[in-house]
C-alpha cells in the first residue's frame, strides 16, 4: 500500500464500495448514501472530500489508473497484440467480472466528469501500451514511425464495438482474429502516419 495509512485505507474502502455499487446497481442508482453504508465512511466525509457521486466515480477510476499494470511482453508483436485482446475479453467477457467496468463506460455517457475520468484512464493505459510497438520496431516487426496508440486502439476497438454498440458476445477467437488483422496492417505500414 502506498504511504498514507488511514487516508489510503479510506480511499480504497470508498473505491471498493463504488465498484460494488456500480456492479450491483449501475451508475443511475449509485448514491453517496450507498457508498457511505458500504465503505464505513460517514457521508459528510464523502461529500467534503469527493463532493458527489461523480467525484467518487472519478476518484475510483483515478485509483484504478494508479495500479502497477504493464502491457504484455510475449516476445513478439503478434503475441502481444493477442494478449492485449484477450485482456479485454477477460475483463468484459464474463458477466460478473464485467459489471463494474461496463458500468464505468455507461456512466461516461451520463456524466461529463465520469467521461473525463474514463478518458484519462484509457489514455494512461494506451500510453503504457506504447512499449508493445516500441519493442516491435526494435525487433524489426513494425516499421519505424508506427503510431503505437493507433495500433493499441485498433486491437480493442472491434471488441468494444461488439460489447457496447452491437451487444454481441466476444471471445478469444475474436481477440485472435483482431490481433491478426492489426498485425497485417502494421506489417503493411498502415499505422505509419502519411
PDB file of N, CA and C in Angstrom, residues 118-189:
ATOM      1  N   UNK A 118     -12.789   8.454 -17.382  1.00  0.00           N
ATOM      2  CA  UNK A 118     -12.617   7.263 -18.214  1.00  0.00           C
ATOM      3  C   UNK A 118     -11.611   7.531 -19.335  1.00  0.00           C
ATOM      4  N   UNK A 119     -11.701   8.705 -19.940  1.00  0.00           N
ATOM      5  CA  UNK A 119     -10.736   9.091 -20.976  1.00  0.00           C
ATOM      6  C   UNK A 119      -9.319   9.068 -20.418  1.00  0.00           C
ATOM      7  N   UNK A 120      -9.135   9.674 -19.248  1.00  0.00           N
ATOM      8  CA  UNK A 120      -7.801   9.721 -18.642  1.00  0.00           C
ATOM      9  C   UNK A 120      -7.294   8.319 -18.314  1.00  0.00           C
ATOM     10  N   UNK A 121      -8.188   7.457 -17.828  1.00  0.00           N
ATOM     11  CA  UNK A 121      -7.800   6.083 -17.503  1.00  0.00           C
ATOM     12  C   UNK A 121      -7.277   5.367 -18.746  1.00  0.00           C
ATOM     13  N   UNK A 122      -8.044   5.437 -19.840  1.00  0.00           N
ATOM     14  CA  UNK A 122      -7.619   4.742 -21.061  1.00  0.00           C
ATOM     15  C   UNK A 122      -6.430   5.419 -21.721  1.00  0.00           C
ATOM     16  N   UNK A 123      -6.320   6.730 -21.619  1.00  0.00           N
ATOM     17  CA  UNK A 123      -5.136   7.414 -22.156  1.00  0.00           C
ATOM     18  C   UNK A 123      -3.876   6.892 -21.471  1.00  0.00           C
ATOM     19  N   UNK A 124      -3.952   6.690 -20.164  1.00  0.00           N
ATOM     20  CA  UNK A 124      -2.809   6.148 -19.427  1.00  0.00           C
ATOM     21  C   UNK A 124      -2.531   4.699 -19.829  1.00  0.00           C
ATOM     22  N   UNK A 125      -3.587   3.896 -20.003  1.00  0.00           N
ATOM     23  CA  UNK A 125      -3.399   2.515 -20.441  1.00  0.00           C
ATOM     24  C   UNK A 125      -2.739   2.474 -21.818  1.00  0.00           C
ATOM     25  N   UNK A 126      -3.230   3.301 -22.747  1.00  0.00           N
ATOM     26  CA  UNK A 126      -2.653   3.327 -24.088  1.00  0.00           C
ATOM     27  C   UNK A 126      -1.207   3.813 -24.054  1.00  0.00           C
ATOM     28  N   UNK A 127      -0.911   4.776 -23.189  1.00  0.00           N
ATOM     29  CA  UNK A 127       0.461   5.264 -23.060  1.00  0.00           C
ATOM     30  C   UNK A 127       1.376   4.121 -22.619  1.00  0.00           C
ATOM     31  N   UNK A 128       0.923   3.342 -21.654  1.00  0.00           N
ATOM     32  CA  UNK A 128       1.731   2.204 -21.194  1.00  0.00           C
ATOM     33  C   UNK A 128       1.925   1.181 -22.314  1.00  0.00           C
ATOM     34  N   UNK A 129       0.921   1.022 -23.159  1.00  0.00           N
ATOM     35  CA  UNK A 129       0.979   0.027 -24.235  1.00  0.00           C
ATOM     36  C   UNK A 129       1.916   0.428 -25.374  1.00  0.00           C
ATOM     37  N   UNK A 130       2.360   1.661 -25.402  1.00  0.00           N
ATOM     38  CA  UNK A 130       3.282   2.079 -26.459  1.00  0.00           C
ATOM     39  C   UNK A 130       4.531   1.212 -26.476  1.00  0.00           C
ATOM     40  N   UNK A 131       4.882   0.645 -25.315  1.00  0.00           N
ATOM     41  CA  UNK A 131       6.067  -0.225 -25.238  1.00  0.00           C
ATOM     42  C   UNK A 131       5.932  -1.425 -26.162  1.00  0.00           C
ATOM     43  N   UNK A 132       4.719  -1.910 -26.368  1.00  0.00           N
ATOM     44  CA  UNK A 132       4.486  -3.055 -27.256  1.00  0.00           C
ATOM     45  C   UNK A 132       4.998  -2.741 -28.657  1.00  0.00           C
ATOM     46  N   UNK A 133       4.667  -1.560 -29.168  1.00  0.00           N
ATOM     47  CA  UNK A 133       5.073  -1.181 -30.525  1.00  0.00           C
ATOM     48  C   UNK A 133       6.548  -0.780 -30.545  1.00  0.00           C
ATOM     49  N   UNK A 134       7.017  -0.111 -29.504  1.00  0.00           N
ATOM     50  CA  UNK A 134       8.434   0.266 -29.435  1.00  0.00           C
ATOM     51  C   UNK A 134       9.323  -0.980 -29.527  1.00  0.00           C
ATOM     52  N   UNK A 135       8.948  -2.015 -28.790  1.00  0.00           N
ATOM     53  CA  UNK A 135       9.713  -3.273 -28.845  1.00  0.00           C
ATOM     54  C   UNK A 135       9.609  -3.909 -30.222  1.00  0.00           C
ATOM     55  N   UNK A 136       8.426  -3.849 -30.832  1.00  0.00           N
ATOM     56  CA  UNK A 136       8.237  -4.442 -32.161  1.00  0.00           C
ATOM     57  C   UNK A 136       9.097  -3.734 -33.199  1.00  0.00           C
ATOM     58  N   UNK A 137       9.191  -2.422 -33.113  1.00  0.00           N
ATOM     59  CA  UNK A 137      10.040  -1.670 -34.039  1.00  0.00           C
ATOM     60  C   UNK A 137      11.499  -2.092 -33.843  1.00  0.00           C
ATOM     61  N   UNK A 138      11.932  -2.207 -32.597  1.00  0.00           N
ATOM     62  CA  UNK A 138      13.313  -2.602 -32.303  1.00  0.00           C
ATOM     63  C   UNK A 138      13.619  -4.006 -32.824  1.00  0.00           C
ATOM     64  N   UNK A 139      12.623  -4.892 -32.831  1.00  0.00           N
ATOM     65  CA  UNK A 139      12.820  -6.264 -33.333  1.00  0.00           C
ATOM     66  C   UNK A 139      12.657  -6.356 -34.843  1.00  0.00           C
ATOM     67  N   UNK A 140      12.274  -5.262 -35.479  1.00  0.00           N
ATOM     68  CA  UNK A 140      12.068  -5.270 -36.921  1.00  0.00           C
ATOM     69  C   UNK A 140      10.704  -5.798 -37.342  1.00  0.00           C
ATOM     70  N   UNK A 141       9.756  -5.878 -36.414  1.00  0.00           N
ATOM     71  CA  UNK A 141       8.420  -6.391 -36.724  1.00  0.00           C
ATOM     72  C   UNK A 141       7.457  -5.291 -37.156  1.00  0.00           C
ATOM     73  N   UNK A 142       7.841  -4.052 -36.966  1.00  0.00           N
ATOM     74  CA  UNK A 142       6.975  -2.918 -37.312  1.00  0.00           C
ATOM     75  C   UNK A 142       7.845  -1.817 -37.898  1.00  0.00           C
ATOM     76  N   UNK A 143       7.319  -1.086 -38.885  1.00  0.00           N
ATOM     77  CA  UNK A 143       8.108  -0.001 -39.465  1.00  0.00           C
ATOM     78  C   UNK A 143       8.321   1.138 -38.471  1.00  0.00           C
ATOM     79  N   UNK A 144       9.456   1.798 -38.614  1.00  0.00           N
ATOM     80  CA  UNK A 144       9.703   2.999 -37.801  1.00  0.00           C
ATOM     81  C   UNK A 144       8.590   3.998 -38.065  1.00  0.00           C
ATOM     82  N   UNK A 145       8.189   4.698 -37.020  1.00  0.00           N
ATOM     83  CA  UNK A 145       7.138   5.687 -37.164  1.00  0.00           C
ATOM     84  C   UNK A 145       5.738   5.133 -36.961  1.00  0.00           C
ATOM     85  N   UNK A 146       5.622   3.836 -36.664  1.00  0.00           N
ATOM     86  CA  UNK A 146       4.306   3.236 -36.427  1.00  0.00           C
ATOM     87  C   UNK A 146       3.652   3.928 -35.240  1.00  0.00           C
ATOM     88  N   UNK A 147       2.406   4.327 -35.414  1.00  0.00           N
ATOM     89  CA  UNK A 147       1.651   5.020 -34.374  1.00  0.00           C
ATOM     90  C   UNK A 147       1.188   3.994 -33.336  1.00  0.00           C
ATOM     91  N   UNK A 148       1.892   3.969 -32.213  1.00  0.00           N
ATOM     92  CA  UNK A 148       1.629   2.963 -31.183  1.00  0.00           C
ATOM     93  C   UNK A 148       0.210   3.056 -30.636  1.00  0.00           C
ATOM     94  N   UNK A 149      -0.252   4.252 -30.372  1.00  0.00           N
ATOM     95  CA  UNK A 149      -1.601   4.418 -29.816  1.00  0.00           C
ATOM     96  C   UNK A 149      -2.657   3.915 -30.791  1.00  0.00           C
ATOM     97  N   UNK A 150      -2.465   4.184 -32.078  1.00  0.00           N
ATOM     98  CA  UNK A 150      -3.428   3.719 -33.084  1.00  0.00           C
ATOM     99  C   UNK A 150      -3.456   2.195 -33.154  1.00  0.00           C
ATOM    100  N   UNK A 151      -2.300   1.569 -33.033  1.00  0.00           N
ATOM    101  CA  UNK A 151      -2.233   0.107 -33.069  1.00  0.00           C
ATOM    102  C   UNK A 151      -2.991  -0.489 -31.884  1.00  0.00           C
ATOM    103  N   UNK A 152      -2.742   0.042 -30.699  1.00  0.00           N
ATOM    104  CA  UNK A 152      -3.389  -0.486 -29.498  1.00  0.00           C
ATOM    105  C   UNK A 152      -4.903  -0.268 -29.562  1.00  0.00           C
ATOM    106  N   UNK A 153      -5.316   0.897 -30.020  1.00  0.00           N
ATOM    107  CA  UNK A 153      -6.752   1.160 -30.150  1.00  0.00           C
ATOM    108  C   UNK A 153      -7.389   0.213 -31.170  1.00  0.00           C
ATOM    109  N   UNK A 154      -6.650  -0.094 -32.234  1.00  0.00           N
ATOM    110  CA  UNK A 154      -7.189  -0.967 -33.279  1.00  0.00           C
ATOM    111  C   UNK A 154      -7.437  -2.379 -32.760  1.00  0.00           C
ATOM    112  N   UNK A 155      -6.646  -2.822 -31.799  1.00  0.00           N
ATOM    113  CA  UNK A 155      -6.854  -4.146 -31.224  1.00  0.00           C
ATOM    114  C   UNK A 155      -8.134  -4.181 -30.399  1.00  0.00           C
ATOM    115  N   UNK A 156      -8.363  -3.150 -29.607  1.00  0.00           N
ATOM    116  CA  UNK A 156      -9.522  -3.171 -28.710  1.00  0.00           C
ATOM    117  C   UNK A 156     -10.807  -2.658 -29.352  1.00  0.00           C
ATOM    118  N   UNK A 157     -10.715  -1.844 -30.384  1.00  0.00           N
ATOM    119  CA  UNK A 157     -11.909  -1.216 -30.967  1.00  0.00           C
ATOM    120  C   UNK A 157     -12.975  -2.213 -31.431  1.00  0.00           C
ATOM    121  N   UNK A 158     -12.635  -3.251 -32.189  1.00  0.00           N
ATOM    122  CA  UNK A 158     -13.691  -4.188 -32.608  1.00  0.00           C
ATOM    123  C   UNK A 158     -14.353  -4.897 -31.423  1.00  0.00           C
ATOM    124  N   UNK A 159     -13.573  -5.143 -30.383  1.00  0.00           N
ATOM    125  CA  UNK A 159     -14.120  -5.800 -29.200  1.00  0.00           C
ATOM    126  C   UNK A 159     -15.100  -4.864 -28.487  1.00  0.00           C
ATOM    127  N   UNK A 160     -14.703  -3.604 -28.331  1.00  0.00           N
ATOM    128  CA  UNK A 160     -15.586  -2.636 -27.676  1.00  0.00           C
ATOM    129  C   UNK A 160     -16.820  -2.337 -28.533  1.00  0.00           C
ATOM    130  N   UNK A 161     -16.676  -2.364 -29.849  1.00  0.00           N
ATOM    131  CA  UNK A 161     -17.833  -2.175 -30.726  1.00  0.00           C
ATOM    132  C   UNK A 161     -18.878  -3.247 -30.439  1.00  0.00           C
ATOM    133  N   UNK A 162     -18.432  -4.489 -30.370  1.00  0.00           N
ATOM    134  CA  UNK A 162     -19.368  -5.583 -30.097  1.00  0.00           C
ATOM    135  C   UNK A 162     -19.956  -5.482 -28.694  1.00  0.00           C
ATOM    136  N   UNK A 163     -19.135  -5.111 -27.737  1.00  0.00           N
ATOM    137  CA  UNK A 163     -19.609  -5.026 -26.358  1.00  0.00           C
ATOM    138  C   UNK A 163     -20.653  -3.936 -26.161  1.00  0.00           C
ATOM    139  N   UNK A 164     -20.365  -2.743 -26.693  1.00  0.00           N
ATOM    140  CA  UNK A 164     -21.153  -1.574 -26.314  1.00  0.00           C
ATOM    141  C   UNK A 164     -22.056  -1.014 -27.407  1.00  0.00           C
ATOM    142  N   UNK A 165     -21.877  -1.429 -28.654  1.00  0.00           N
ATOM    143  CA  UNK A 165     -22.718  -0.907 -29.725  1.00  0.00           C
ATOM    144  C   UNK A 165     -23.660  -1.993 -30.242  1.00  0.00           C
ATOM    145  N   UNK A 166     -23.082  -3.089 -30.726  1.00  0.00           N
ATOM    146  CA  UNK A 166     -23.932  -4.135 -31.303  1.00  0.00           C
ATOM    147  C   UNK A 166     -24.376  -5.172 -30.271  1.00  0.00           C
ATOM    148  N   UNK A 167     -23.790  -5.118 -29.055  1.00  0.00           N
ATOM    149  CA  UNK A 167     -24.157  -6.008 -27.953  1.00  0.00           C
ATOM    150  C   UNK A 167     -24.017  -7.487 -28.333  1.00  0.00           C
ATOM    151  N   UNK A 168     -22.922  -7.799 -29.040  1.00  0.00           N
ATOM    152  CA  UNK A 168     -22.607  -9.173 -29.415  1.00  0.00           C
ATOM    153  C   UNK A 168     -21.579  -9.722 -28.435  1.00  0.00           C
ATOM    154  N   UNK A 169     -21.533 -11.033 -28.289  1.00  0.00           N
ATOM    155  CA  UNK A 169     -20.529 -11.618 -27.399  1.00  0.00           C
ATOM    156  C   UNK A 169     -19.121 -11.494 -27.986  1.00  0.00           C
ATOM    157  N   UNK A 170     -18.143 -11.514 -27.101  1.00  0.00           N
ATOM    158  CA  UNK A 170     -16.740 -11.525 -27.525  1.00  0.00           C
ATOM    159  C   UNK A 170     -16.082 -12.751 -26.911  1.00  0.00           C
ATOM    160  N   UNK A 171     -15.020 -13.213 -27.594  1.00  0.00           N
ATOM    161  CA  UNK A 171     -14.312 -14.385 -27.081  1.00  0.00           C
ATOM    162  C   UNK A 171     -12.868 -14.356 -27.566  1.00  0.00           C
ATOM    163  N   UNK A 172     -12.125 -15.366 -27.161  1.00  0.00           N
ATOM    164  CA  UNK A 172     -10.712 -15.439 -27.520  1.00  0.00           C
ATOM    165  C   UNK A 172     -10.482 -15.539 -29.009  1.00  0.00           C
ATOM    166  N   UNK A 173     -11.360 -16.228 -29.722  1.00  0.00           N
ATOM    167  CA  UNK A 173     -11.203 -16.354 -31.178  1.00  0.00           C
ATOM    168  C   UNK A 173     -11.316 -14.992 -31.848  1.00  0.00           C
ATOM    169  N   UNK A 174     -12.238 -14.167 -31.385  1.00  0.00           N
ATOM    170  CA  UNK A 174     -12.369 -12.812 -31.938  1.00  0.00           C
ATOM    171  C   UNK A 174     -11.134 -11.971 -31.597  1.00  0.00           C
ATOM    172  N   UNK A 175     -10.624 -12.107 -30.383  1.00  0.00           N
ATOM    173  CA  UNK A 175      -9.413 -11.381 -29.995  1.00  0.00           C
ATOM    174  C   UNK A 175      -8.242 -11.784 -30.886  1.00  0.00           C
ATOM    175  N   UNK A 176      -8.120 -13.073 -31.179  1.00  0.00           N
ATOM    176  CA  UNK A 176      -7.045 -13.553 -32.050  1.00  0.00           C
ATOM    177  C   UNK A 176      -7.207 -13.019 -33.478  1.00  0.00           C
ATOM    178  N   UNK A 177      -8.436 -13.059 -33.980  1.00  0.00           N
ATOM    179  CA  UNK A 177      -8.708 -12.547 -35.330  1.00  0.00           C
ATOM    180  C   UNK A 177      -8.356 -11.065 -35.426  1.00  0.00           C
ATOM    181  N   UNK A 178      -8.753 -10.303 -34.423  1.00  0.00           N
ATOM    182  CA  UNK A 178      -8.467  -8.872 -34.408  1.00  0.00           C
ATOM    183  C   UNK A 178      -6.958  -8.634 -34.374  1.00  0.00           C
ATOM    184  N   UNK A 179      -6.252  -9.392 -33.550  1.00  0.00           N
ATOM    185  CA  UNK A 179      -4.800  -9.238 -33.458  1.00  0.00           C
ATOM    186  C   UNK A 179      -4.135  -9.530 -34.800  1.00  0.00           C
ATOM    187  N   UNK A 180      -4.584 -10.583 -35.488  1.00  0.00           N
ATOM    188  CA  UNK A 180      -4.007 -10.905 -36.801  1.00  0.00           C
ATOM    189  C   UNK A 180      -4.276  -9.789 -37.811  1.00  0.00           C
ATOM    190  N   UNK A 181      -5.468  -9.227 -37.795  1.00  0.00           N
ATOM    191  CA  UNK A 181      -5.800  -8.149 -38.730  1.00  0.00           C
ATOM    192  C   UNK A 181      -4.952  -6.917 -38.457  1.00  0.00           C
ATOM    193  N   UNK A 182      -4.793  -6.576 -37.182  1.00  0.00           N
ATOM    194  CA  UNK A 182      -3.975  -5.410 -36.831  1.00  0.00           C
ATOM    195  C   UNK A 182      -2.520  -5.666 -37.199  1.00  0.00           C
ATOM    196  N   UNK A 183      -2.025  -6.868 -36.944  1.00  0.00           N
ATOM    197  CA  UNK A 183      -0.646  -7.211 -37.298  1.00  0.00           C
ATOM    198  C   UNK A 183      -0.420  -7.060 -38.801  1.00  0.00           C
ATOM    199  N   UNK A 184      -1.359  -7.517 -39.608  1.00  0.00           N
ATOM    200  CA  UNK A 184      -1.231  -7.367 -41.063  1.00  0.00           C
ATOM    201  C   UNK A 184      -1.165  -5.895 -41.448  1.00  0.00           C
ATOM    202  N   UNK A 185      -1.974  -5.082 -40.787  1.00  0.00           N
ATOM    203  CA  UNK A 185      -1.939  -3.646 -41.058  1.00  0.00           C
ATOM    204  C   UNK A 185      -0.614  -3.014 -40.656  1.00  0.00           C
ATOM    205  N   UNK A 186      -0.090  -3.437 -39.504  1.00  0.00           N
ATOM    206  CA  UNK A 186       1.211  -2.918 -39.056  1.00  0.00           C
ATOM    207  C   UNK A 186       2.286  -3.288 -40.067  1.00  0.00           C
ATOM    208  N   UNK A 187       2.316  -4.552 -40.464  1.00  0.00           N
ATOM    209  CA  UNK A 187       3.338  -5.018 -41.412  1.00  0.00           C
ATOM    210  C   UNK A 187       3.240  -4.305 -42.755  1.00  0.00           C
ATOM    211  N   UNK A 188       2.023  -3.910 -43.142  1.00  0.00           N
ATOM    212  CA  UNK A 188       1.823  -3.203 -44.410  1.00  0.00           C
ATOM    213  C   UNK A 188       2.082  -1.698 -44.296  1.00  0.00           C
ATOM    214  N   UNK A 189       2.380  -1.234 -43.078  1.00  0.00           N
ATOM    215  CA  UNK A 189       2.661   0.192 -42.885  1.00  0.00           C
ATOM    216  C   UNK A 189       1.422   1.051 -42.728  1.00  0.00           C
TER     217      UNK A 189
END
